Amino acid sequence: MDSNLFWIVVLIVTSAFFAIAEIALAAARQLKLNILVDEGSENAKLVLDLQAKSGAFFAAIQIALNAIAILGGIIGENTFTPYLKTLISYVYEGRFLDEVSFTCSFLLVTSLFILFADLIPKRIGMALPEKIALRVVRPMMFSVMVLKPFVLFFNSLSDLILKLCRIPTERVDIVTAQDIVAIMDAGAANGSIPSQEYQMIGNVFELENRSLTSVMCVRDDMVYFDINDTHADISEKIIQHPHNFYLVCDNSLDQIVGLVESKALLKQVLAGEQARLSSDIVSKDVFYLPDSLSLSEALEAFKCHTQPIAAVLNEYSLVVGLVTMKDVMSVVVDGFTGVLADQLIVKRGEGSWLIDGSAAIIDVGRCLGVEEFPDSDSYETLAGFIMYKLKKLPKLTDNLLFEGYRFEVVDMDNLKISKLLVSKVDA
């Protein structure tokens, strides 16, 4: 009894080791392991190598666990059955005493293995995957080497079956933006990432989903100089609309001549001259961006150009807006709260909003709690959504219902939708 009991304990401990190693090595996260490798951890590199070629690792574990389970059943039945038979005989001495004793012995051994050799070790491995993986990786590599003949045989068969089924035989870890966002959410939840940094990182990922037109100054609001503007015209525009840079055009906004910096005009005035758009201060190096770019692509384009301001053109090469490097970078720092600050979306009361027609549809959706608008690739603004749904150019009081909200046109500027009243309606 004592000898058999000793071997059962040995088998349970050995099985627990393989169980905890299996879970820990499989669950260890590549991001954390890469950080440990950069810090000089040799064991972390071994774990990554073992994960990349996991066939031999899993084959060794399954061989060991199945062999241990069979041995445990044989030894356990011989160890506990006689003693259980004696105990059971005090209350039952029928013809099925041997069968009942064997069943109880089987249940006892199975319970011990489930609890101490499988369930508890695997829960520990899931709780501390990287820490345990670093400790068990070398013993596991030694086990793979000891069982190499069996590993090669079974691993080759499994590889053949997987290839026939066209299933990859090696693990490939690709870290996506969703993975990073999930890690950020977890870090923000437990307080390891400050809320301001968390918000900024989230803003960076949103750059790819937002179009350039969502932050640009639209054509109707652009302030520019005509090449023939007088000193009085230039002074009035600067006083009413102070900016660092102005486009210089020839009679039309679509005929851009160049770009002028306001401090160049200031130098003329300080020198006692009248402000004028002379060729020596008007730069011909105008930066253009297509309106189809995302904010991420626009940021990359700004990095390759010296000008901090760009004219935005549509597919017909017409100017539709103006954007600066500051506009794009402010998204990273402040998010899209600037849209609300500009009073494009104004909450009037409970369940009621006054929204500018030029408000980005993604901001409107975020404000109203609408997850998705139909065919959102066909328009960028709330005005575009209204025209898409009505299939006509709207007029005052035109309205529609969508996702429990009533959208009503309350103000028009000629043919442009200026303001809409959005109200929540009962089902």
Coordinates of C-alpha atoms in Angstrom, one line a residue:
M1 CA 0.0 0.0 0.0
D2 CA 2.7 2.5 1.0
S3 CA 4.7 1.8 -2.2
N4 CA 1.7 2.1 -4.5
L5 CA 0.5 5.3 -2.7
F6 CA 4.0 6.8 -3.2
W7 CA 3.8 6.1 -7.0
I8 CA 0.3 7.6 -7.2
V9 CA 1.6 10.8 -5.6
V10 CA 4.5 10.8 -8.0
L11 CA 2.2 10.3 -11.0
I12 CA -0.2 13.1 -9.8
V13 CA 2.7 15.5 -9.3
T14 CA 4.2 14.7 -12.8
S15 CA 0.8 15.0 -14.4
A16 CA 0.3 18.4 -12.7
F17 CA 3.6 19.6 -14.1
F18 CA 2.7 18.7 -17.7
A19 CA -0.8 20.2 -17.2
I20 CA 0.5 23.5 -15.9
A21 CA 3.2 23.6 -18.5
E22 CA 0.7 23.0 -21.3
I23 CA -1.5 25.9 -20.3
A24 CA 1.2 28.3 -19.3
L25 CA 3.3 27.9 -22.5
A26 CA 0.2 28.1 -24.7
A27 CA -1.3 31.1 -22.9
A28 CA 1.9 33.1 -22.5
R29 CA 1.3 36.4 -24.4
Q30 CA 3.8 37.2 -27.2
L31 CA 3.8 40.9 -26.4
K32 CA 5.0 40.4 -22.9
L33 CA 7.5 37.7 -24.0
N34 CA 9.0 40.1 -26.6
I35 CA 9.5 42.7 -23.8
L36 CA 11.3 40.1 -21.7
V37 CA 13.5 39.1 -24.7
D38 CA 14.4 42.8 -25.1
E39 CA 15.4 42.8 -21.4
G40 CA 17.7 39.9 -22.0
S41 CA 15.6 36.9 -20.9
E42 CA 16.9 33.7 -22.5
N43 CA 13.9 31.7 -21.2
A44 CA 11.5 34.1 -22.9
K45 CA 13.2 33.5 -26.2
L46 CA 12.9 29.7 -25.6
V47 CA 9.2 30.1 -24.9
L48 CA 8.7 32.0 -28.2
D49 CA 10.6 29.3 -30.1
L50 CA 8.5 26.6 -28.5
Q51 CA 5.2 28.4 -29.3
A52 CA 6.3 28.9 -32.9
K53 CA 6.9 25.2 -33.3
S54 CA 4.3 23.8 -30.9
G55 CA 3.8 20.4 -32.6
A56 CA 6.6 18.7 -30.8
F57 CA 5.6 20.4 -27.5
F58 CA 2.0 19.2 -27.6
A59 CA 2.9 15.8 -28.8
A60 CA 5.3 15.3 -25.8
I61 CA 2.6 16.5 -23.4
Q62 CA -0.1 14.3 -24.7
I63 CA 2.1 11.3 -24.7
A64 CA 3.1 11.9 -21.1
L65 CA -0.4 12.7 -19.9
N66 CA -2.0 9.7 -21.5
A67 CA 0.8 7.4 -20.2
I68 CA 0.4 8.8 -16.7
A69 CA -3.4 8.5 -16.8
I70 CA -3.2 4.8 -17.7
L71 CA -0.5 4.0 -15.1
G72 CA -2.5 6.0 -12.5
G73 CA -5.6 3.9 -13.2
I74 CA -3.8 0.6 -13.0
I75 CA -1.9 1.4 -9.8
G76 CA -4.8 3.3 -8.2
E77 CA -7.2 0.4 -8.7
N78 CA -4.8 -2.1 -7.1
T79 CA -4.1 0.3 -4.2
F80 CA -7.5 1.5 -3.1
T81 CA -9.9 -1.3 -4.1
P82 CA -8.9 -3.7 -1.2
Y83 CA -9.2 -1.0 1.4
L84 CA -12.4 0.4 0.0
K85 CA -13.8 -3.2 -0.1
T86 CA -13.1 -3.6 3.6
L87 CA -14.8 -0.3 4.4
I88 CA -17.8 -1.0 2.2
S89 CA -18.3 -4.4 3.7
Y90 CA -19.3 -2.9 7.0
V91 CA -22.5 -1.6 5.4
Y92 CA -22.9 -3.9 2.3
E93 CA -21.8 -7.5 1.8
G94 CA -23.9 -8.4 -1.3
R95 CA -22.9 -10.1 -4.5
F96 CA -21.8 -6.8 -6.1
L97 CA -19.3 -5.9 -3.4
D98 CA -16.3 -6.3 -5.8
E99 CA -17.9 -4.2 -8.5
V100 CA -18.9 -1.5 -6.0
S101 CA -15.4 -1.4 -4.5
F102 CA -13.8 -1.2 -8.0
T103 CA -16.2 1.7 -9.0
C104 CA -15.5 3.6 -5.8
S105 CA -11.7 3.1 -6.3
F106 CA -12.0 4.3 -9.9
L107 CA -14.0 7.4 -8.8
L108 CA -11.5 8.2 -6.1
V109 CA -8.4 8.0 -8.4
T110 CA -10.2 9.9 -11.1
S111 CA -11.2 12.7 -8.7
L112 CA -7.6 12.9 -7.3
F113 CA -6.2 13.3 -10.8
I114 CA -8.9 15.7 -12.0
L115 CA -8.5 18.0 -8.9
F116 CA -4.7 17.9 -8.3
A117 CA -3.3 16.9 -11.6
D118 CA -5.5 18.8 -14.0
L119 CA -7.9 21.4 -12.6
I120 CA -5.8 23.3 -10.0
P121 CA -2.6 23.3 -12.1
K122 CA -4.4 24.6 -15.2
R123 CA -6.1 27.4 -13.3
I124 CA -2.7 28.4 -11.9
G125 CA -1.2 28.3 -15.4
M126 CA -4.0 30.5 -16.7
A127 CA -3.5 33.0 -13.8
L128 CA 0.3 33.4 -14.2
P129 CA 1.1 32.2 -17.8
E130 CA 4.3 34.2 -18.5
K131 CA 5.8 33.7 -15.0
I132 CA 5.2 29.9 -15.0
A133 CA 6.2 29.5 -18.7
L134 CA 9.7 30.9 -18.0
R135 CA 10.1 28.4 -15.2
V136 CA 8.9 25.2 -17.0
V137 CA 10.3 25.9 -20.5
R138 CA 13.6 24.2 -19.9
P139 CA 12.2 21.0 -18.2
M140 CA 9.7 20.8 -21.1
M141 CA 12.4 21.0 -23.7
F142 CA 14.2 18.2 -21.8
S143 CA 11.0 16.1 -21.9
V144 CA 10.6 16.7 -25.6
M145 CA 14.2 15.5 -26.1
V146 CA 13.6 12.3 -23.9
L147 CA 10.4 11.4 -25.8
K148 CA 11.8 12.4 -29.2
P149 CA 11.2 9.1 -31.0
F150 CA 7.6 9.0 -30.0
V151 CA 7.3 12.8 -30.6
L152 CA 8.6 12.5 -34.1
F153 CA 6.3 9.6 -34.9
F154 CA 3.1 11.2 -33.6
N155 CA 4.0 14.7 -34.7
S156 CA 4.7 13.6 -38.3
L157 CA 1.3 11.8 -38.4
S158 CA -0.5 14.9 -37.0
D159 CA 1.4 17.2 -39.5
L160 CA 0.3 15.0 -42.4
I161 CA -3.3 15.0 -41.3
L162 CA -3.3 18.8 -40.8
K163 CA -1.7 19.4 -44.2
L164 CA -4.3 17.1 -45.9
C165 CA -7.0 19.3 -44.2
R166 CA -5.2 22.5 -45.2
I167 CA -4.7 23.6 -41.6
P168 CA -1.6 25.6 -40.6
T169 CA 0.9 23.4 -38.7
E170 CA 2.7 26.3 -37.0
R171 CA 1.5 29.1 -34.8
V172 CA 1.5 32.6 -36.3
D173 CA 1.0 35.6 -34.0
I174 CA -0.2 38.8 -35.6
V175 CA -0.8 41.6 -33.3
T176 CA -3.7 43.7 -34.6
A177 CA -5.0 47.1 -33.6
Q178 CA -7.9 45.4 -31.8
D179 CA -5.5 43.4 -29.7
I180 CA -3.7 46.6 -28.6
V181 CA -7.0 48.3 -27.9
A182 CA -8.0 45.3 -25.8
I183 CA -4.8 45.5 -23.8
M184 CA -5.3 49.3 -23.4
D185 CA -8.8 48.7 -22.1
A186 CA -7.6 46.2 -19.6
G187 CA -4.8 48.6 -18.5
A188 CA -7.2 51.5 -18.1
A189 CA -9.6 49.3 -16.1
N190 CA -7.0 48.3 -13.5
G191 CA -5.5 51.8 -13.4
S192 CA -2.0 50.9 -14.9
I193 CA -2.6 53.4 -17.8
P194 CA -3.6 57.0 -16.8
S195 CA -6.9 58.1 -18.3
Q196 CA -5.3 60.9 -20.3
E197 CA -2.7 58.6 -21.9
Y198 CA -5.4 56.0 -22.6
Q199 CA -7.5 58.6 -24.4
M200 CA -4.6 59.8 -26.5
I201 CA -3.7 56.3 -27.6
G202 CA -7.4 55.7 -28.5
N203 CA -7.4 58.9 -30.5
V204 CA -4.3 57.7 -32.5
F205 CA -6.1 54.5 -33.5
E206 CA -9.2 56.5 -34.5
L207 CA -7.1 58.5 -37.1
E208 CA -7.4 55.6 -39.5
N209 CA -11.2 55.6 -39.3
R210 CA -11.7 59.3 -39.7
S211 CA -11.6 61.2 -43.1
L212 CA -9.6 64.3 -43.7
T213 CA -12.8 66.2 -44.4
S214 CA -14.0 65.7 -40.8
V215 CA -11.4 68.2 -39.4
M216 CA -10.8 70.5 -42.4
C217 CA -12.1 74.1 -42.7
V218 CA -14.8 73.8 -45.4
R219 CA -14.7 75.9 -48.5
D220 CA -17.4 78.3 -47.4
D221 CA -15.5 79.2 -44.3
M222 CA -12.1 79.7 -45.9
V223 CA -10.5 83.1 -45.8
Y224 CA -8.0 83.8 -48.6
F225 CA -6.3 86.8 -50.3
D226 CA -6.9 87.7 -53.9
I227 CA -3.7 88.6 -55.7
N228 CA -5.2 92.1 -56.5
D229 CA -6.3 92.8 -52.9
T230 CA -5.4 96.3 -51.6
H231 CA -3.8 97.2 -48.3
A232 CA -7.2 97.9 -46.9
D233 CA -8.6 94.5 -48.0
I234 CA -5.6 92.7 -46.6
S235 CA -5.8 94.5 -43.3
E236 CA -9.5 93.9 -42.9
K237 CA -9.2 90.2 -43.5
I238 CA -6.3 89.8 -41.0
I239 CA -8.2 91.8 -38.3
Q240 CA -11.4 89.9 -38.7
H241 CA -9.8 86.4 -39.4
P242 CA -6.3 86.3 -37.9
H243 CA -4.3 83.2 -39.1
N244 CA -0.7 82.3 -39.6
F245 CA -1.0 81.4 -43.3
Y246 CA -3.4 82.5 -46.1
L247 CA -3.9 81.2 -49.6
V248 CA -3.4 83.7 -52.4
C249 CA -5.7 83.2 -55.4
D250 CA -6.4 84.8 -58.7
N251 CA -10.0 85.9 -58.8
S252 CA -11.2 82.4 -57.7
L253 CA -10.5 80.0 -54.9
D254 CA -9.8 77.3 -57.5
Q255 CA -7.0 79.4 -59.0
I256 CA -4.4 79.2 -56.3
V257 CA -1.3 81.3 -56.9
G258 CA 0.6 80.6 -53.7
L259 CA 0.8 80.9 -50.0
V260 CA 1.6 83.9 -47.8
E261 CA 2.6 84.0 -44.1
S262 CA 1.0 86.8 -42.0
K263 CA 4.3 87.7 -40.4
A264 CA 5.7 88.6 -43.9
L265 CA 2.9 91.1 -44.2
L266 CA 3.5 92.4 -40.7
K267 CA 7.2 93.1 -41.6
Q268 CA 6.0 95.3 -44.5
V269 CA 3.7 97.3 -42.2
L270 CA 6.4 97.6 -39.5
A271 CA 8.8 98.9 -42.2
G272 CA 6.4 101.7 -43.0
E273 CA 5.1 100.2 -46.2
Q274 CA 1.6 99.2 -47.2
A275 CA 0.7 95.5 -47.1
R276 CA 0.9 94.1 -50.6
L277 CA 1.1 90.6 -52.0
S278 CA 4.4 90.9 -53.8
S279 CA 6.1 88.0 -55.4
D280 CA 8.9 87.9 -52.9
I281 CA 6.6 87.0 -50.0
V282 CA 4.2 84.7 -51.8
S283 CA 5.4 81.2 -51.8
K284 CA 4.7 79.0 -54.8
D285 CA 5.2 75.9 -52.8
V286 CA 1.5 75.1 -52.1
F287 CA 0.7 71.7 -50.5
Y288 CA -2.3 69.8 -51.8
L289 CA -4.1 66.8 -50.3
P290 CA -7.0 64.8 -51.8
D291 CA -10.2 64.7 -49.8
S292 CA -10.2 60.9 -49.9
L293 CA -7.4 60.6 -47.4
S294 CA -7.8 59.4 -43.8
L295 CA -6.4 61.5 -41.0
S296 CA -3.6 58.9 -40.6
E297 CA -2.6 59.2 -44.2
A298 CA -2.8 63.0 -44.0
L299 CA -0.5 63.0 -41.0
E300 CA 2.0 60.9 -42.9
A301 CA 1.8 63.3 -45.8
F302 CA 2.5 66.3 -43.6
K303 CA 5.6 64.5 -42.2
C304 CA 7.0 64.5 -45.8
H305 CA 6.3 68.1 -46.5
T306 CA 7.6 71.4 -45.1
Q307 CA 4.3 73.3 -45.3
P308 CA 2.1 73.1 -42.1
I309 CA -1.0 73.9 -44.2
A310 CA -2.6 72.1 -47.1
A311 CA -5.4 72.9 -49.6
V312 CA -7.9 69.9 -49.9
L313 CA -9.0 69.0 -53.4
N314 CA -11.8 66.8 -54.6
E315 CA -11.7 64.4 -57.6
Y316 CA -12.4 67.3 -59.9
S317 CA -9.4 69.3 -58.6
L318 CA -11.7 71.8 -57.0
V319 CA -10.7 73.2 -53.6
V320 CA -13.1 71.9 -50.9
G321 CA -11.3 72.9 -47.8
L322 CA -8.2 73.8 -45.9
V323 CA -6.4 71.7 -43.2
T324 CA -3.4 72.4 -41.0
M325 CA -1.0 70.1 -39.2
K326 CA -2.4 71.5 -36.0
D327 CA -5.9 70.4 -36.9
V328 CA -4.7 66.8 -37.3
M329 CA -2.5 66.8 -34.2
S330 CA -5.2 68.3 -32.1
V331 CA -7.2 65.2 -32.7
V332 CA -4.5 63.1 -31.0
V333 CA -4.3 65.4 -28.0
D334 CA -8.0 66.4 -27.6
G335 CA -9.9 63.8 -29.6
F336 CA -12.9 65.1 -31.5
T337 CA -14.1 67.3 -28.7
G338 CA -13.2 70.3 -30.8
V339 CA -16.3 69.6 -32.9
L340 CA -18.5 70.0 -29.9
A341 CA -16.5 73.1 -28.8
D342 CA -17.3 74.7 -32.2
Q343 CA -21.0 74.3 -31.3
L344 CA -21.7 72.0 -34.2
I345 CA -23.6 69.7 -31.8
V346 CA -25.6 71.5 -29.1
K347 CA -27.7 69.6 -26.6
R348 CA -30.9 71.7 -26.0
G349 CA -32.6 69.5 -23.4
E350 CA -33.5 65.9 -22.6
G351 CA -33.6 64.0 -25.9
S352 CA -33.1 67.1 -28.1
W353 CA -30.1 68.4 -30.1
L354 CA -29.5 71.3 -32.5
I355 CA -26.9 70.1 -34.9
D356 CA -25.1 71.9 -37.7
G357 CA -25.5 70.2 -41.1
S358 CA -21.7 70.1 -41.6
A359 CA -21.2 68.0 -38.4
A360 CA -19.4 64.7 -39.1
I361 CA -21.8 61.8 -39.2
I362 CA -19.5 59.8 -37.0
D363 CA -19.6 62.4 -34.3
V364 CA -23.4 62.6 -34.6
G365 CA -23.6 58.8 -34.2
R366 CA -21.4 58.9 -31.1
C367 CA -23.5 61.7 -29.6
L368 CA -26.8 60.0 -30.2
G369 CA -25.6 56.5 -29.5
V370 CA -26.3 55.3 -33.1
E371 CA -23.8 52.6 -33.9
E372 CA -24.1 52.6 -37.7
F373 CA -25.7 54.7 -40.4
P374 CA -26.7 53.1 -43.7
D375 CA -24.1 53.2 -46.5
S376 CA -22.0 55.6 -44.4
D377 CA -19.3 55.6 -47.1
S378 CA -21.6 57.6 -49.3
Y379 CA -21.5 60.8 -47.2
E380 CA -19.4 62.4 -44.5
T381 CA -21.8 64.9 -42.8
L382 CA -25.3 64.9 -41.3
A383 CA -26.5 67.0 -44.2
G384 CA -25.2 64.3 -46.5
F385 CA -27.1 61.7 -44.6
I386 CA -30.4 63.7 -44.8
M387 CA -30.0 64.1 -48.6
Y388 CA -29.1 60.4 -49.0
K389 CA -32.2 59.3 -47.1
L390 CA -34.7 61.9 -48.6
K391 CA -33.3 61.3 -52.2
K392 CA -33.8 65.0 -52.9
L393 CA -32.5 68.5 -51.9
P394 CA -34.3 69.2 -48.6
K395 CA -36.3 72.3 -47.7
L396 CA -37.4 73.7 -44.4
T397 CA -39.5 71.3 -42.2
D398 CA -38.5 68.2 -44.1
N399 CA -37.9 65.4 -41.7
L400 CA -37.3 61.7 -41.3
L401 CA -37.2 59.1 -38.6
F402 CA -34.2 56.9 -38.0
E403 CA -33.2 54.7 -35.0
G404 CA -35.7 56.3 -32.7
Y405 CA -34.8 59.9 -33.6
R406 CA -36.6 62.5 -35.7
F407 CA -34.3 64.6 -37.9
E408 CA -35.9 67.9 -39.0
V409 CA -34.4 70.6 -41.2
V410 CA -35.0 73.9 -39.3
D411 CA -32.6 76.3 -41.1
M412 CA -31.3 76.6 -44.7
D413 CA -28.6 78.9 -46.1
N414 CA -29.8 79.1 -49.7
L415 CA -29.4 75.4 -50.8
K416 CA -27.2 74.4 -47.9
I417 CA -28.6 72.6 -44.9
S418 CA -27.6 74.9 -42.0
K419 CA -29.3 73.5 -38.9
L420 CA -31.2 70.4 -38.0
L421 CA -33.3 69.6 -34.9
V422 CA -32.8 66.1 -33.7
S423 CA -35.4 64.8 -31.2
K424 CA -35.8 61.4 -29.5
V425 CA -39.2 59.9 -30.2
D426 CA -41.1 57.2 -28.4
A427 CA -41.4 53.8 -30.1

